[in-house]
Amino acid sequence: MDRNTQGALEEDGIAVLAREIGRVLPANGDYATPVAGLMLHRRSAPAAPMPCIYGFGLGVIAQGSKQVMLGEKVYDYTPGDAMLTTVDLPVVSNVTLASPQTPFLGLMLSIDPSLVLQLAADMGLDQAPQGCAAQSIAFKALDPAVLACLVRLVRLSGEPALAPFLAPLVQREIVIRLLSGPFGPLLRHVVVVGSPRQQIAKAVNWLKQHFSDTLRVDALAASVHMSPSTFRQHFRNVTGMSPLQYQKQLRLQEARQLMLSQDIDAGSAGVRVGYDSASQFSREYARLFGAPPLRDIQRMRVENLI
């Protein structure tokens, strides 16, 4: 197959994926499908940069475009690109191309690290390749075979009775193809026992479960068998920020979700995520989200109705 023919097939595949997402999600929003781990997204206008957390998974844009910022790095993300994240990352992202006639359409598929570990071992790929640096986020051209699997998954979201039985088989195929394709070296770093990247992943998991606790960085470093200075360096290399900055992002993201989903006031949300000072919570919230809590939540509710 020549390159032009392959490109045409990939373009057609992306168009099919966009059509299927649009069919499932006819209005703006984020939709948790009956397929476990599959989220669909639709926006009809560009949006301001917004802090959020990307979990371990595969992201794909079917229509429109997006920008993702991790630390000082900026990534442009368009149809035909696949984004793989291998640890929970606080990023800043925004839709850059969308309209009512041609809305932004995308998906995020969570990946189970234990499935990666199992399949890498079965395939004899349970060692990281030499000379390949571990990354927490990467963008590659979307494999047509993976694209075909994603179309099947989106279609399965319309078959809730069958999805629990068929979707795991498709997800398994996706992981196999990722391991054997351009993302393979990155995924193989995930399964290397005792590697710095895996140790940082353990620390990140601890922070996710205890973000409201007082953070003692030296103790967290010791728990993953690193000196404090080495831990800080590896943590920043993987996540793009310090442990304290990471914890702050987790706290503020959780507070925002509490106010949106449970309709609680800012003071109560701040206390629940670990803040002792309401004024400090409000300052740091406004610095991250661009507005004080009450104004930001009002804005979010209005935008979700557009």
mmCIF file with all atom_site columns, C-alpha atoms in Angstrom, residues 6 12 15-16 42 44 48 55 65 74 93 103 110 112 124 147 152 172 199 218-219 224 252 288:
data_model
loop_
_atom_site.group_PDB
_atom_site.id
_atom_site.type_symbol
_atom_site.label_atom_id
_atom_site.label_alt_id
_atom_site.label_comp_id
_atom_site.label_asym_id
_atom_site.label_entity_id
_atom_site.label_seq_id
_atom_site.pdbx_PDB_ins_code
_atom_site.Cartn_x
_atom_site.Cartn_y
_atom_site.Cartn_z
_atom_site.occupancy
_atom_site.B_iso_or_equiv
_atom_site.pdbx_formal_charge
_atom_site.auth_seq_id
_atom_site.auth_comp_id
_atom_site.auth_asym_id
_atom_site.auth_atom_id
_atom_site.pdbx_PDB_model_num
ATOM 1  C CA . GLN A 1 6   ? -2.682  4.695   3.471  1.00 0.00 ? 6   GLN A CA 1
ATOM 2  C CA . ASP A 1 12  ? -11.532 8.020   6.216  1.00 0.00 ? 12  ASP A CA 1
ATOM 3  C CA . ALA A 1 15  ? -14.013 10.624  9.673  1.00 0.00 ? 15  ALA A CA 1
ATOM 4  C CA . VAL A 1 16  ? -15.756 7.410   10.731 1.00 0.00 ? 16  VAL A CA 1
ATOM 5  C CA . ARG A 1 42  ? -17.616 17.367  22.375 1.00 0.00 ? 42  ARG A CA 1
ATOM 6  C CA . SER A 1 44  ? -18.779 23.612  19.754 1.00 0.00 ? 44  SER A CA 1
ATOM 7  C CA . ALA A 1 48  ? -9.727  29.067  27.368 1.00 0.00 ? 48  ALA A CA 1
ATOM 8  C CA . GLY A 1 55  ? -4.805  9.678   33.741 1.00 0.00 ? 55  GLY A CA 1
ATOM 9  C CA . SER A 1 65  ? -7.787  20.480  17.561 1.00 0.00 ? 65  SER A CA 1
ATOM 10 C CA . VAL A 1 74  ? 3.361   22.868  24.710 1.00 0.00 ? 74  VAL A CA 1
ATOM 11 C CA . SER A 1 93  ? -5.401  21.978  27.957 1.00 0.00 ? 93  SER A CA 1
ATOM 12 C CA . PRO A 1 103 ? -17.442 20.625  16.679 1.00 0.00 ? 103 PRO A CA 1
ATOM 13 C CA . SER A 1 110 ? -8.108  4.621   30.329 1.00 0.00 ? 110 SER A CA 1
ATOM 14 C CA . ASP A 1 112 ? -5.121  -0.669  33.134 1.00 0.00 ? 112 ASP A CA 1
ATOM 15 C CA . GLY A 1 124 ? 8.316   -11.123 26.064 1.00 0.00 ? 124 GLY A CA 1
ATOM 16 C CA . LEU A 1 147 ? -8.126  3.499   15.110 1.00 0.00 ? 147 LEU A CA 1
ATOM 17 C CA . ARG A 1 152 ? -15.518 -0.544  17.487 1.00 0.00 ? 152 ARG A CA 1
ATOM 18 C CA . ARG A 1 172 ? -6.826  -6.006  25.106 1.00 0.00 ? 172 ARG A CA 1
ATOM 19 C CA . GLN A 1 199 ? 8.710   4.377   41.848 1.00 0.00 ? 199 GLN A CA 1
ATOM 20 C CA . ASP A 1 218 ? 11.331  13.352  52.704 1.00 0.00 ? 218 ASP A CA 1
ATOM 21 C CA . ALA A 1 219 ? 9.065   10.612  54.063 1.00 0.00 ? 219 ALA A CA 1
ATOM 22 C CA . VAL A 1 224 ? 9.962   4.707   47.361 1.00 0.00 ? 224 VAL A CA 1
ATOM 23 C CA . LEU A 1 252 ? -7.815  22.316  43.810 1.00 0.00 ? 252 LEU A CA 1
ATOM 24 C CA . LEU A 1 288 ? -4.965  28.099  38.922 1.00 0.00 ? 288 LEU A CA 1
#
